[in-house]
């Protein structure tokens, strides 16, 4: 062993002119502190035990992983000794093998990930049942997933109770989107040299697609006919409802969020102070003369006595309004709306839309629960989007505003052509992240009685023929959420790259 060590030192010395001191290496990376030595001993023990267990469970796969690990570690060690690294070895050194701890943790993580994938493949494919007949599936001997419950309910997952005779409406929407998507790949490319009128027309058509889609899904007219009205509370559900809520909330909350962000930062001339104080004094005096005496006589305790002087609060509100917002009603409304909505959870907004909102409607007026939930999501998301946009507006330097003013642009053109394009470009990651979160938050509608895709998954376990089948439905739903989120994230990265977001 000593001879091998001396030969290695001689080889390294001849190749690099550097004397490698193994003892110094051990002192620097192993025995520098007692806790470092204890940690490396513990980690080595865990690594050896876990690797031995994986070799016993899956000799071929684990053996290949172990062999690749040994080879790559050897290449990194030789590269460090010879001071020569290929691009691949340098990447391994900087990202995976930059310390003794990371060398072992890399092996542990790779083995654990492969073991998890192997176990899931065995559960989902090898030992699974794909029989859609529950009686036949009950006679099969399998220890994995029961995908028959998911396959048998695919239509329910997709469109819930949407009438089969009206399925052409959904296909019409899908065909419309595909027909518009194909030219959009060329028209909206930076190098497109066609006429601007083509891009403008295509943009207007895209803006009309949500309205056309809603008309097709909801219908018009009576209960009969080709475009008969469909009750969304009864027939919308599954993936269809999840997509409708997501798209509606995104489309509606975006312009509302822009308006709220601009409103919160507005510096328009507010109501004059003399008018605010004049109205406040008149209202307070009227309340003190008409309401306070009677409330004071009826007060039974100190809190009720204090409440009797409620008109004085009007003066306090006038002071806060004038001191904070300088009489700017737009800024005050935008700020209060944003802070109030962001201060309550989404589920509270949904419960208010389902339970409390109908109380304030006239007796002969009814609004579908689905419609109330759609607006609840949109109004809730608008407050968060406004804060994201406000962050982008704050990132714009004062010089950009001055440059726009020097060009003689009106306020609308200044924000449309100069300010908002830069502000939105800076917060694309935050906006897309919010949209992804909104897409996943649609699962909350299952709590208020609507059957989105998660509600359908819950209902499968209550079907007599598929009692107890839960995991498979949840895995399927998780995969759909992942696909939708990954698609939005991928588009966001492409858009950021095309617009140069983050580049200096």
CSV table of C-alpha atoms in Angstrom, one decimal:
chain,number,residue,atom,x,y,z
A,1,UNK,CA,0.0,0.0,0.0
A,2,UNK,CA,2.9,2.3,0.9
A,3,UNK,CA,4.6,1.5,-2.4
A,4,UNK,CA,1.4,2.3,-4.3
A,5,UNK,CA,1.1,5.6,-2.6
A,6,UNK,CA,4.7,6.5,-3.4
A,7,UNK,CA,4.2,5.5,-7.0
A,8,UNK,CA,1.1,7.7,-7.2
A,9,UNK,CA,3.0,10.6,-5.7
A,10,UNK,CA,5.8,10.1,-8.2
A,11,UNK,CA,3.4,10.0,-11.1
A,12,UNK,CA,1.6,13.1,-10.0
A,13,UNK,CA,4.9,14.9,-9.4
A,14,UNK,CA,6.2,14.1,-12.9
A,15,UNK,CA,2.9,15.1,-14.6
A,16,UNK,CA,2.2,18.3,-12.7
A,17,UNK,CA,5.3,19.2,-10.7
A,18,UNK,CA,3.1,19.3,-7.6
A,19,UNK,CA,3.8,17.1,-4.6
A,20,UNK,CA,0.5,15.6,-3.3
A,21,UNK,CA,0.5,15.2,0.5
A,22,UNK,CA,-2.1,12.7,1.4
A,23,UNK,CA,-1.7,13.3,5.1
A,24,UNK,CA,-2.3,17.0,4.7
A,25,UNK,CA,-5.4,16.2,2.6
A,26,UNK,CA,-6.8,14.0,5.5
A,27,UNK,CA,-6.0,16.7,8.0
A,28,UNK,CA,-7.8,19.3,6.0
A,29,UNK,CA,-10.9,17.4,4.9
A,30,UNK,CA,-11.4,14.6,7.5
A,31,UNK,CA,-9.8,15.3,10.9
A,32,UNK,CA,-9.9,19.1,10.9
A,33,UNK,CA,-12.6,19.0,13.6
A,34,UNK,CA,-14.1,16.2,15.7
A,35,UNK,CA,-17.6,16.8,14.5
A,36,UNK,CA,-16.5,16.6,10.9
A,37,UNK,CA,-14.8,13.2,11.5
A,38,UNK,CA,-17.9,12.0,13.3
A,39,UNK,CA,-20.2,13.2,10.5
A,40,UNK,CA,-18.1,11.5,7.8
A,41,UNK,CA,-18.0,8.2,9.8
A,42,UNK,CA,-21.7,8.3,10.2
A,43,UNK,CA,-22.3,9.2,6.5
A,44,UNK,CA,-20.0,6.5,5.4
A,45,UNK,CA,-21.8,3.9,7.5
A,46,UNK,CA,-25.2,4.9,6.1
A,47,UNK,CA,-23.8,4.9,2.6
A,48,UNK,CA,-22.3,1.5,2.9
A,49,UNK,CA,-25.4,0.0,4.5
A,50,UNK,CA,-27.9,1.5,2.0
A,51,UNK,CA,-25.7,0.6,-1.0
A,52,UNK,CA,-25.5,-3.0,0.2
A,53,UNK,CA,-29.2,-3.1,0.7
A,54,UNK,CA,-29.9,-1.8,-2.9
A,55,UNK,CA,-27.3,-4.2,-4.3
A,56,UNK,CA,-29.3,-7.0,-2.7
A,57,UNK,CA,-32.7,-5.7,-3.9
A,58,UNK,CA,-31.7,-4.8,-7.4
A,59,UNK,CA,-28.2,-6.1,-8.2
A,60,UNK,CA,-28.0,-5.1,-11.9
A,61,UNK,CA,-29.4,-1.6,-11.6
A,62,UNK,CA,-27.6,-0.8,-8.4
A,63,UNK,CA,-24.3,-2.3,-9.7
A,64,UNK,CA,-24.4,-0.1,-12.8
A,65,UNK,CA,-25.0,3.0,-10.7
A,66,UNK,CA,-22.2,2.0,-8.3
A,67,UNK,CA,-19.8,1.4,-11.2
A,68,UNK,CA,-20.6,4.7,-12.9
A,69,UNK,CA,-20.1,6.4,-9.5
A,70,UNK,CA,-16.7,4.9,-9.0
A,71,UNK,CA,-15.6,5.7,-12.5
A,72,UNK,CA,-16.7,9.4,-12.3
A,73,UNK,CA,-15.3,9.9,-8.8
A,74,UNK,CA,-12.0,8.4,-10.1
A,75,UNK,CA,-12.0,10.8,-13.1
A,76,UNK,CA,-12.5,13.8,-10.8
A,77,UNK,CA,-9.8,12.6,-8.5
A,78,UNK,CA,-7.3,12.1,-11.3
A,79,UNK,CA,-8.3,15.5,-12.8
A,80,UNK,CA,-7.6,17.2,-9.5
A,81,UNK,CA,-4.3,15.5,-9.2
A,82,UNK,CA,-3.2,16.2,-12.7
A,83,UNK,CA,-4.8,19.7,-12.9
A,84,UNK,CA,-6.5,18.7,-16.1
A,85,UNK,CA,-10.3,18.6,-16.4
A,86,UNK,CA,-12.5,17.9,-19.4
A,87,UNK,CA,-15.8,19.9,-19.5
A,88,UNK,CA,-17.8,16.9,-18.2
A,89,UNK,CA,-15.3,16.2,-15.4
A,90,UNK,CA,-15.3,19.9,-14.4
A,91,UNK,CA,-19.1,19.9,-14.2
A,92,UNK,CA,-19.0,16.8,-12.0
A,93,UNK,CA,-16.4,18.4,-9.7
A,94,UNK,CA,-18.2,21.7,-9.3
A,95,UNK,CA,-21.8,20.3,-8.9
A,96,UNK,CA,-21.6,16.8,-7.5
A,97,UNK,CA,-18.2,15.9,-6.1
A,98,UNK,CA,-16.9,19.1,-4.6
A,99,UNK,CA,-16.4,17.5,-1.1
A,100,UNK,CA,-16.3,14.1,0.5
A,101,UNK,CA,-19.8,14.6,1.9
A,102,UNK,CA,-21.2,15.5,-1.5
A,103,UNK,CA,-19.5,12.5,-3.1
A,104,UNK,CA,-21.4,10.1,-0.8
A,105,UNK,CA,-24.7,12.1,-0.8
A,106,UNK,CA,-24.7,11.9,-4.6
A,107,UNK,CA,-24.5,8.1,-4.5
A,108,UNK,CA,-27.2,8.0,-1.8
A,109,UNK,CA,-29.6,10.3,-3.7
A,110,UNK,CA,-29.1,8.5,-7.1
A,111,UNK,CA,-29.8,5.1,-5.5
A,112,UNK,CA,-32.8,6.5,-3.6
A,113,UNK,CA,-34.3,8.1,-6.7
A,114,UNK,CA,-33.8,5.0,-8.8
A,115,UNK,CA,-35.3,2.9,-6.0
A,116,UNK,CA,-38.4,5.1,-5.9
A,117,UNK,CA,-38.8,5.0,-9.6
A,118,UNK,CA,-38.4,1.2,-9.6
A,119,UNK,CA,-41.0,0.9,-6.8
A,120,UNK,CA,-43.5,3.2,-8.6
A,121,UNK,CA,-43.0,1.3,-11.9
A,122,UNK,CA,-43.7,-1.9,-10.1
A,123,UNK,CA,-46.8,-0.5,-8.4
A,124,UNK,CA,-48.1,1.4,-11.5
A,125,UNK,CA,-47.3,-1.1,-14.3
A,126,UNK,CA,-45.9,-4.5,-13.3
A,127,UNK,CA,-48.3,-5.4,-10.5
A,128,UNK,CA,-51.2,-3.1,-11.6
A,129,UNK,CA,-54.6,-4.0,-13.0
A,130,UNK,CA,-56.1,-2.2,-16.0
A,131,UNK,CA,-59.4,-4.1,-16.0
A,132,UNK,CA,-62.3,-1.7,-16.3
A,133,UNK,CA,-64.9,-4.3,-15.3
A,134,UNK,CA,-65.1,-4.2,-11.5
A,135,UNK,CA,-66.3,-7.7,-11.2
A,136,UNK,CA,-63.5,-9.1,-13.3
A,137,UNK,CA,-61.0,-6.9,-11.4
A,138,UNK,CA,-62.2,-8.3,-8.1
A,139,UNK,CA,-61.1,-11.8,-9.2
A,140,UNK,CA,-57.6,-10.8,-10.3
A,141,UNK,CA,-54.7,-11.2,-8.0
A,142,UNK,CA,-52.7,-8.0,-8.2
A,143,UNK,CA,-50.8,-6.0,-5.6
A,144,UNK,CA,-50.4,-2.7,-7.4
A,145,UNK,CA,-52.6,0.0,-8.7
A,146,UNK,CA,-56.2,-0.5,-9.8
A,147,UNK,CA,-56.2,1.7,-12.9
A,148,UNK,CA,-59.5,0.3,-14.1
A,149,UNK,CA,-61.3,2.8,-11.9
A,150,UNK,CA,-59.6,5.7,-13.6
A,151,UNK,CA,-60.0,4.3,-17.1
A,152,UNK,CA,-63.7,3.6,-16.5
A,153,UNK,CA,-64.3,7.2,-15.3
A,154,UNK,CA,-62.2,9.0,-17.9
A,155,UNK,CA,-65.2,10.8,-19.4
A,156,UNK,CA,-66.3,11.9,-15.9
A,157,UNK,CA,-62.8,13.2,-15.2
A,158,UNK,CA,-62.8,15.1,-18.4
A,159,UNK,CA,-66.3,16.7,-18.6
A,160,UNK,CA,-68.2,15.4,-15.6
A,161,UNK,CA,-72.0,15.4,-16.5
A,162,UNK,CA,-71.7,17.5,-19.6
A,163,UNK,CA,-74.4,16.2,-22.0
A,164,UNK,CA,-73.1,13.8,-24.6
A,165,UNK,CA,-75.4,15.2,-27.3
A,166,UNK,CA,-73.7,18.6,-26.7
A,167,UNK,CA,-70.1,17.3,-26.7
A,168,UNK,CA,-69.6,18.9,-30.1
A,169,UNK,CA,-69.4,22.2,-28.4
A,170,UNK,CA,-66.2,21.2,-26.6
A,171,UNK,CA,-64.7,19.8,-29.8
A,172,UNK,CA,-65.6,23.0,-31.5
A,173,UNK,CA,-63.7,25.0,-28.9
A,174,UNK,CA,-60.7,22.7,-29.2
A,175,UNK,CA,-60.6,22.9,-32.9
A,176,UNK,CA,-60.9,26.7,-32.7
A,177,UNK,CA,-57.9,26.9,-30.4
A,178,UNK,CA,-55.8,24.7,-32.6
A,179,UNK,CA,-56.7,26.6,-35.7
A,180,UNK,CA,-55.7,29.9,-34.0
A,181,UNK,CA,-52.6,28.4,-32.4
A,182,UNK,CA,-51.0,27.2,-35.6
A,183,UNK,CA,-50.6,30.7,-37.3
A,184,UNK,CA,-49.8,32.3,-33.9
A,185,UNK,CA,-46.5,30.4,-33.8
A,186,UNK,CA,-45.4,32.3,-36.9
A,187,UNK,CA,-47.3,35.6,-36.5
A,188,UNK,CA,-46.0,36.3,-33.0
A,189,UNK,CA,-42.4,35.4,-33.6
A,190,UNK,CA,-39.9,38.3,-33.3
A,191,UNK,CA,-38.7,37.8,-36.9
A,192,UNK,CA,-42.2,37.9,-38.5
A,193,UNK,CA,-42.1,40.3,-41.4
A,194,UNK,CA,-45.8,40.2,-42.3
A,195,UNK,CA,-48.2,43.1,-42.1
A,196,UNK,CA,-49.0,44.4,-38.7
A,197,UNK,CA,-52.7,44.2,-39.6
A,198,UNK,CA,-52.5,40.4,-39.6
A,199,UNK,CA,-51.0,40.3,-36.1
A,200,UNK,CA,-53.6,42.8,-34.9
A,201,UNK,CA,-56.5,40.9,-36.3
A,202,UNK,CA,-55.2,37.6,-34.8
A,203,UNK,CA,-54.9,39.4,-31.4
A,204,UNK,CA,-58.5,40.6,-31.6
A,205,UNK,CA,-59.7,37.1,-32.5
A,206,UNK,CA,-57.8,35.6,-29.5
A,207,UNK,CA,-59.5,38.2,-27.3
A,208,UNK,CA,-62.9,37.0,-28.6
A,209,UNK,CA,-62.2,33.3,-27.9
A,210,UNK,CA,-63.1,33.4,-24.2
A,211,UNK,CA,-66.5,35.0,-25.0
A,212,UNK,CA,-67.2,32.5,-27.9
A,213,UNK,CA,-66.1,29.6,-25.6
A,214,UNK,CA,-68.4,30.7,-22.8
A,215,UNK,CA,-71.3,31.1,-25.2
A,216,UNK,CA,-70.7,27.6,-26.5
A,217,UNK,CA,-70.4,26.0,-23.1
A,218,UNK,CA,-73.3,27.9,-21.4
A,219,UNK,CA,-75.6,28.1,-24.4
A,220,UNK,CA,-78.1,30.8,-25.3
A,221,UNK,CA,-81.9,30.8,-25.5
A,222,UNK,CA,-84.1,28.2,-23.9
A,223,UNK,CA,-83.8,24.6,-22.8
A,224,UNK,CA,-84.0,23.1,-26.3
A,225,UNK,CA,-82.2,23.5,-29.5
A,226,UNK,CA,-78.7,23.3,-30.8
A,227,UNK,CA,-77.4,26.0,-28.4
A,228,UNK,CA,-79.7,25.1,-25.5
A,229,UNK,CA,-78.8,26.6,-22.2
A,230,UNK,CA,-76.8,24.3,-19.9
A,231,UNK,CA,-76.9,24.7,-16.2
A,232,UNK,CA,-73.2,25.0,-15.1
A,233,UNK,CA,-73.9,24.0,-11.5
A,234,UNK,CA,-75.2,20.7,-12.7
A,235,UNK,CA,-73.3,19.9,-15.8
A,236,UNK,CA,-69.9,21.6,-15.5
A,237,UNK,CA,-67.2,19.6,-13.7
A,238,UNK,CA,-64.0,17.6,-13.9
A,239,UNK,CA,-61.1,18.9,-15.9
A,240,UNK,CA,-63.5,21.1,-17.9
A,241,UNK,CA,-64.5,23.1,-14.8
A,242,UNK,CA,-60.8,23.3,-13.7
A,243,UNK,CA,-59.8,24.8,-17.0
A,244,UNK,CA,-62.8,27.2,-17.1
A,245,UNK,CA,-62.1,28.6,-13.7
A,246,UNK,CA,-58.4,28.9,-14.5
A,247,UNK,CA,-58.8,30.6,-17.8
A,248,UNK,CA,-61.6,32.9,-16.6
A,249,UNK,CA,-59.7,34.0,-13.5
A,250,UNK,CA,-56.5,34.7,-15.6
A,251,UNK,CA,-58.3,36.6,-18.3
A,252,UNK,CA,-60.4,38.7,-16.0
A,253,UNK,CA,-57.9,39.3,-13.2
A,254,UNK,CA,-55.1,40.5,-15.5
A,255,UNK,CA,-56.8,43.8,-16.6
A,256,UNK,CA,-58.3,44.3,-13.2
A,257,UNK,CA,-54.9,43.8,-11.6
A,258,UNK,CA,-53.3,46.3,-14.0
A,259,UNK,CA,-56.0,48.9,-13.1
A,260,UNK,CA,-55.6,48.3,-9.4
A,261,UNK,CA,-51.8,48.6,-9.6
A,262,UNK,CA,-52.0,51.8,-11.5
A,263,UNK,CA,-54.8,53.1,-9.2
A,264,UNK,CA,-52.7,52.4,-6.1
A,265,UNK,CA,-49.8,54.4,-7.6
A,266,UNK,CA,-52.0,57.2,-9.0
A,267,UNK,CA,-51.2,60.8,-8.2
A,268,UNK,CA,-54.3,62.4,-9.6
A,269,UNK,CA,-55.7,65.4,-7.9
A,270,UNK,CA,-57.9,64.3,-5.0
A,271,UNK,CA,-60.9,65.8,-3.3
A,272,UNK,CA,-60.0,69.2,-1.8
A,273,UNK,CA,-59.3,69.1,2.0
A,274,UNK,CA,-62.0,71.8,2.7
A,275,UNK,CA,-64.6,69.6,1.0
A,276,UNK,CA,-63.6,66.5,2.9
A,277,UNK,CA,-63.5,68.2,6.3
A,278,UNK,CA,-66.7,70.0,5.5
A,279,UNK,CA,-68.7,66.9,4.7
A,280,UNK,CA,-67.1,65.0,7.6
A,281,UNK,CA,-68.1,67.8,10.1
A,282,UNK,CA,-71.6,67.9,8.8
A,283,UNK,CA,-72.1,64.1,8.9
A,284,UNK,CA,-70.5,64.0,12.4
A,285,UNK,CA,-72.7,66.8,13.7
A,286,UNK,CA,-75.8,65.2,12.3
A,287,UNK,CA,-75.0,61.9,13.9
A,288,UNK,CA,-74.2,63.5,17.3
A,289,UNK,CA,-77.5,65.4,17.3
A,290,UNK,CA,-79.8,62.7,16.0
A,291,UNK,CA,-78.3,59.3,16.9
A,292,UNK,CA,-76.0,59.8,19.9
A,293,UNK,CA,-78.5,61.1,22.5
A,294,UNK,CA,-80.8,58.1,22.0
A,295,UNK,CA,-78.0,55.6,22.0
A,296,UNK,CA,-76.5,57.1,25.2
A,297,UNK,CA,-79.8,56.7,27.0
A,298,UNK,CA,-80.1,53.1,25.8
A,299,UNK,CA,-76.5,52.2,26.7
A,300,UNK,CA,-76.2,49.4,29.3
A,301,UNK,CA,-72.5,49.3,29.7
A,302,UNK,CA,-69.3,51.2,28.8
A,303,UNK,CA,-68.8,49.6,25.3
A,304,UNK,CA,-72.3,50.5,24.3
A,305,UNK,CA,-71.8,54.0,25.6
A,306,UNK,CA,-68.6,54.4,23.6
A,307,UNK,CA,-70.4,53.1,20.5
A,308,UNK,CA,-73.0,55.8,20.9
A,309,UNK,CA,-70.4,58.4,19.9
A,310,UNK,CA,-69.8,56.6,16.5
A,311,UNK,CA,-70.1,59.9,14.5
A,312,UNK,CA,-66.7,60.9,15.9
A,313,UNK,CA,-65.2,58.1,13.8
A,314,UNK,CA,-66.2,60.0,10.7
A,315,UNK,CA,-63.7,62.8,11.7
A,316,UNK,CA,-61.1,60.1,12.2
A,317,UNK,CA,-61.7,58.6,8.8
A,318,UNK,CA,-61.5,62.0,7.2
A,319,UNK,CA,-58.2,62.6,8.9
A,320,UNK,CA,-56.7,59.3,7.7
A,321,UNK,CA,-58.1,59.7,4.2
A,322,UNK,CA,-56.7,63.2,3.8
A,323,UNK,CA,-53.3,62.4,5.5
A,324,UNK,CA,-52.7,59.1,3.7
A,325,UNK,CA,-54.2,59.6,0.3
A,326,UNK,CA,-54.5,63.4,0.0
A,327,UNK,CA,-58.1,63.0,-1.0
A,328,UNK,CA,-57.3,60.5,-3.9
A,329,UNK,CA,-60.3,58.3,-4.0
A,330,UNK,CA,-58.8,56.0,-6.7
A,331,UNK,CA,-55.7,55.3,-4.7
A,332,UNK,CA,-57.7,54.8,-1.5
A,333,UNK,CA,-60.1,52.3,-3.1
A,334,UNK,CA,-57.3,50.4,-4.8
A,335,UNK,CA,-55.2,50.2,-1.7
A,336,UNK,CA,-58.1,49.2,0.6
A,337,UNK,CA,-59.3,46.5,-1.9
A,338,UNK,CA,-55.8,45.0,-2.4
A,339,UNK,CA,-55.0,44.9,1.3
A,340,UNK,CA,-58.4,43.5,2.3
A,341,UNK,CA,-58.4,40.8,-0.3
A,342,UNK,CA,-54.8,39.8,0.4
A,343,UNK,CA,-55.7,39.6,4.1
A,344,UNK,CA,-58.2,36.8,3.8
A,345,UNK,CA,-57.7,33.3,2.5
A,346,UNK,CA,-59.2,32.2,-0.8
A,347,UNK,CA,-61.5,29.7,0.8
A,348,UNK,CA,-63.1,32.5,2.8
A,349,UNK,CA,-63.9,34.3,-0.5
A,350,UNK,CA,-65.4,31.2,-1.9
A,351,UNK,CA,-67.6,30.6,1.1
A,352,UNK,CA,-68.7,34.3,0.9
A,353,UNK,CA,-69.6,33.8,-2.8
A,354,UNK,CA,-71.6,30.6,-2.1
A,355,UNK,CA,-73.3,31.4,1.2
A,356,UNK,CA,-73.3,35.1,1.9
A,357,UNK,CA,-73.6,36.7,-1.5
A,358,UNK,CA,-77.1,35.3,-2.2
A,359,UNK,CA,-78.4,37.0,0.9
A,360,UNK,CA,-77.9,40.4,-0.6
A,361,UNK,CA,-79.7,39.5,-3.9
A,362,UNK,CA,-83.4,40.3,-4.5
A,363,UNK,CA,-85.7,37.4,-4.0
A,364,UNK,CA,-86.4,37.0,-7.7
A,365,UNK,CA,-82.7,37.1,-8.7
A,366,UNK,CA,-80.5,34.0,-8.8
A,367,UNK,CA,-76.9,33.7,-9.9
A,368,UNK,CA,-75.4,30.2,-10.5
A,369,UNK,CA,-72.9,29.1,-7.9
A,370,UNK,CA,-70.4,28.4,-10.6
A,371,UNK,CA,-70.6,32.0,-11.8
A,372,UNK,CA,-70.1,33.3,-8.3
A,373,UNK,CA,-67.1,31.1,-7.8
A,374,UNK,CA,-65.6,32.3,-11.1
A,375,UNK,CA,-65.8,35.9,-10.1
A,376,UNK,CA,-64.6,35.1,-6.6
A,377,UNK,CA,-61.4,33.6,-8.1
A,378,UNK,CA,-61.0,36.5,-10.5
A,379,UNK,CA,-61.4,39.2,-7.9
A,380,UNK,CA,-59.1,37.4,-5.5
A,381,UNK,CA,-56.4,36.9,-8.0
A,382,UNK,CA,-56.6,40.5,-9.2
A,383,UNK,CA,-55.4,41.8,-5.8
A,384,UNK,CA,-52.3,39.6,-5.9
A,385,UNK,CA,-51.6,40.4,-9.6
A,386,UNK,CA,-51.9,44.1,-8.7
A,387,UNK,CA,-49.0,43.8,-6.2
A,388,UNK,CA,-46.9,41.9,-8.8
A,389,UNK,CA,-47.5,44.6,-11.4
A,390,UNK,CA,-46.8,47.3,-8.8
A,391,UNK,CA,-43.4,45.7,-8.1
A,392,UNK,CA,-42.7,46.0,-11.8
A,393,UNK,CA,-43.8,49.6,-11.9
A,394,UNK,CA,-41.5,50.4,-9.0
A,395,UNK,CA,-38.6,48.9,-10.9
A,396,UNK,CA,-38.9,51.5,-13.7
A,397,UNK,CA,-36.6,54.3,-13.2
A,398,UNK,CA,-37.8,57.9,-13.0
A,399,UNK,CA,-35.9,58.7,-16.3
A,400,UNK,CA,-38.4,56.5,-18.3
A,401,UNK,CA,-41.3,58.6,-17.1
A,402,UNK,CA,-39.4,61.8,-17.9
A,403,UNK,CA,-38.5,60.5,-21.3
A,404,UNK,CA,-42.1,59.6,-22.1
A,405,UNK,CA,-43.2,63.1,-20.9
A,406,UNK,CA,-40.5,64.7,-23.0
A,407,UNK,CA,-41.9,63.0,-26.1
A,408,UNK,CA,-45.3,64.7,-25.4
A,409,UNK,CA,-47.1,61.4,-24.8
A,410,UNK,CA,-50.4,61.4,-23.1
A,411,UNK,CA,-50.8,59.4,-19.9
A,412,UNK,CA,-52.5,56.5,-21.7
A,413,UNK,CA,-49.9,56.3,-24.4
A,414,UNK,CA,-47.1,56.7,-21.9
A,415,UNK,CA,-48.1,53.7,-19.9
A,416,UNK,CA,-49.2,51.7,-22.9
A,417,UNK,CA,-46.0,52.2,-25.0
A,418,UNK,CA,-43.3,52.9,-22.4
A,419,UNK,CA,-44.0,52.0,-18.8
A,420,UNK,CA,-46.2,48.9,-18.8
A,421,UNK,CA,-44.2,46.9,-21.4
A,422,UNK,CA,-41.1,47.3,-19.3
A,423,UNK,CA,-42.9,46.7,-16.0
A,424,UNK,CA,-44.7,43.5,-17.2
A,425,UNK,CA,-41.5,42.2,-18.7
A,426,UNK,CA,-39.7,42.5,-15.4
A,427,UNK,CA,-42.4,40.5,-13.4
A,428,UNK,CA,-43.2,37.8,-15.9
A,429,UNK,CA,-41.8,35.1,-13.6
A,430,UNK,CA,-44.0,36.4,-10.7
A,431,UNK,CA,-47.1,36.6,-12.8
A,432,UNK,CA,-46.7,33.1,-14.3
A,433,UNK,CA,-46.0,31.7,-10.8
A,434,UNK,CA,-49.2,33.2,-9.6
A,435,UNK,CA,-51.2,31.7,-12.5
A,436,UNK,CA,-49.7,28.3,-11.8
A,437,UNK,CA,-50.8,28.7,-8.1
A,438,UNK,CA,-54.2,29.8,-9.3
A,439,UNK,CA,-54.5,26.7,-11.5
A,440,UNK,CA,-53.8,24.4,-8.6
A,441,UNK,CA,-56.0,26.4,-6.2
A,442,UNK,CA,-59.0,25.5,-8.3
A,443,UNK,CA,-59.1,22.3,-6.2
A,444,UNK,CA,-60.6,24.4,-3.4
A,445,UNK,CA,-64.0,24.5,-5.2
A,446,UNK,CA,-64.5,20.9,-4.1
A,447,UNK,CA,-65.0,22.2,-0.5
A,448,UNK,CA,-67.9,24.4,-1.6
A,449,UNK,CA,-69.8,21.7,-3.4
A,450,UNK,CA,-68.5,21.9,-7.0
A,451,UNK,CA,-67.1,18.9,-8.8
A,452,UNK,CA,-63.8,19.9,-10.3
A,453,UNK,CA,-61.2,17.3,-11.2
A,454,UNK,CA,-60.4,16.8,-7.5
A,455,UNK,CA,-64.0,16.5,-6.6
A,456,UNK,CA,-64.4,13.8,-9.3
A,457,UNK,CA,-61.5,11.9,-7.8
A,458,UNK,CA,-63.1,12.0,-4.4
A,459,UNK,CA,-66.4,10.7,-5.8
A,460,UNK,CA,-64.8,7.7,-7.4
A,461,UNK,CA,-64.0,6.2,-4.0
A,462,UNK,CA,-67.8,6.4,-3.2
A,463,UNK,CA,-68.9,4.5,-6.3
A,464,UNK,CA,-70.2,1.0,-5.2
A,465,UNK,CA,-68.1,-0.8,-7.8
A,466,UNK,CA,-64.9,1.0,-7.0
A,467,UNK,CA,-65.1,1.4,-3.2
A,468,UNK,CA,-61.8,2.2,-1.6
A,469,UNK,CA,-60.0,3.1,-4.8
A,470,UNK,CA,-58.4,6.5,-3.9
A,471,UNK,CA,-54.7,6.5,-4.5
A,472,UNK,CA,-55.0,5.9,-8.2
A,473,UNK,CA,-57.4,8.7,-8.8
A,474,UNK,CA,-55.2,11.1,-6.8
A,475,UNK,CA,-52.1,10.1,-8.7
A,476,UNK,CA,-53.9,10.7,-12.0
A,477,UNK,CA,-55.1,14.1,-10.8
A,478,UNK,CA,-51.6,15.0,-9.6
A,479,UNK,CA,-50.2,14.1,-13.1
A,480,UNK,CA,-52.8,16.4,-14.7
A,481,UNK,CA,-51.9,19.3,-12.4
A,482,UNK,CA,-48.2,18.7,-13.1
A,483,UNK,CA,-48.7,18.7,-16.9
A,484,UNK,CA,-50.7,22.0,-16.7
A,485,UNK,CA,-48.2,23.6,-14.4
A,486,UNK,CA,-45.2,22.4,-16.4
A,487,UNK,CA,-46.7,23.7,-19.6
A,488,UNK,CA,-47.2,27.2,-18.2
A,489,UNK,CA,-43.7,27.2,-16.6
A,490,UNK,CA,-42.2,26.1,-19.9
A,491,UNK,CA,-43.9,28.8,-21.9
A,492,UNK,CA,-42.8,31.3,-19.2
A,493,UNK,CA,-39.1,30.3,-19.7
A,494,UNK,CA,-39.4,30.6,-23.4
A,495,UNK,CA,-41.0,34.0,-23.1
A,496,UNK,CA,-38.4,35.2,-20.6
A,497,UNK,CA,-35.6,34.0,-22.9
A,498,UNK,CA,-37.2,35.7,-25.9
A,499,UNK,CA,-37.7,39.0,-24.1
A,500,UNK,CA,-34.3,38.8,-22.3
A,501,UNK,CA,-35.7,38.9,-18.8
A,502,UNK,CA,-32.9,38.9,-16.3
A,503,UNK,CA,-30.2,39.8,-18.8
A,504,UNK,CA,-27.8,42.7,-17.9
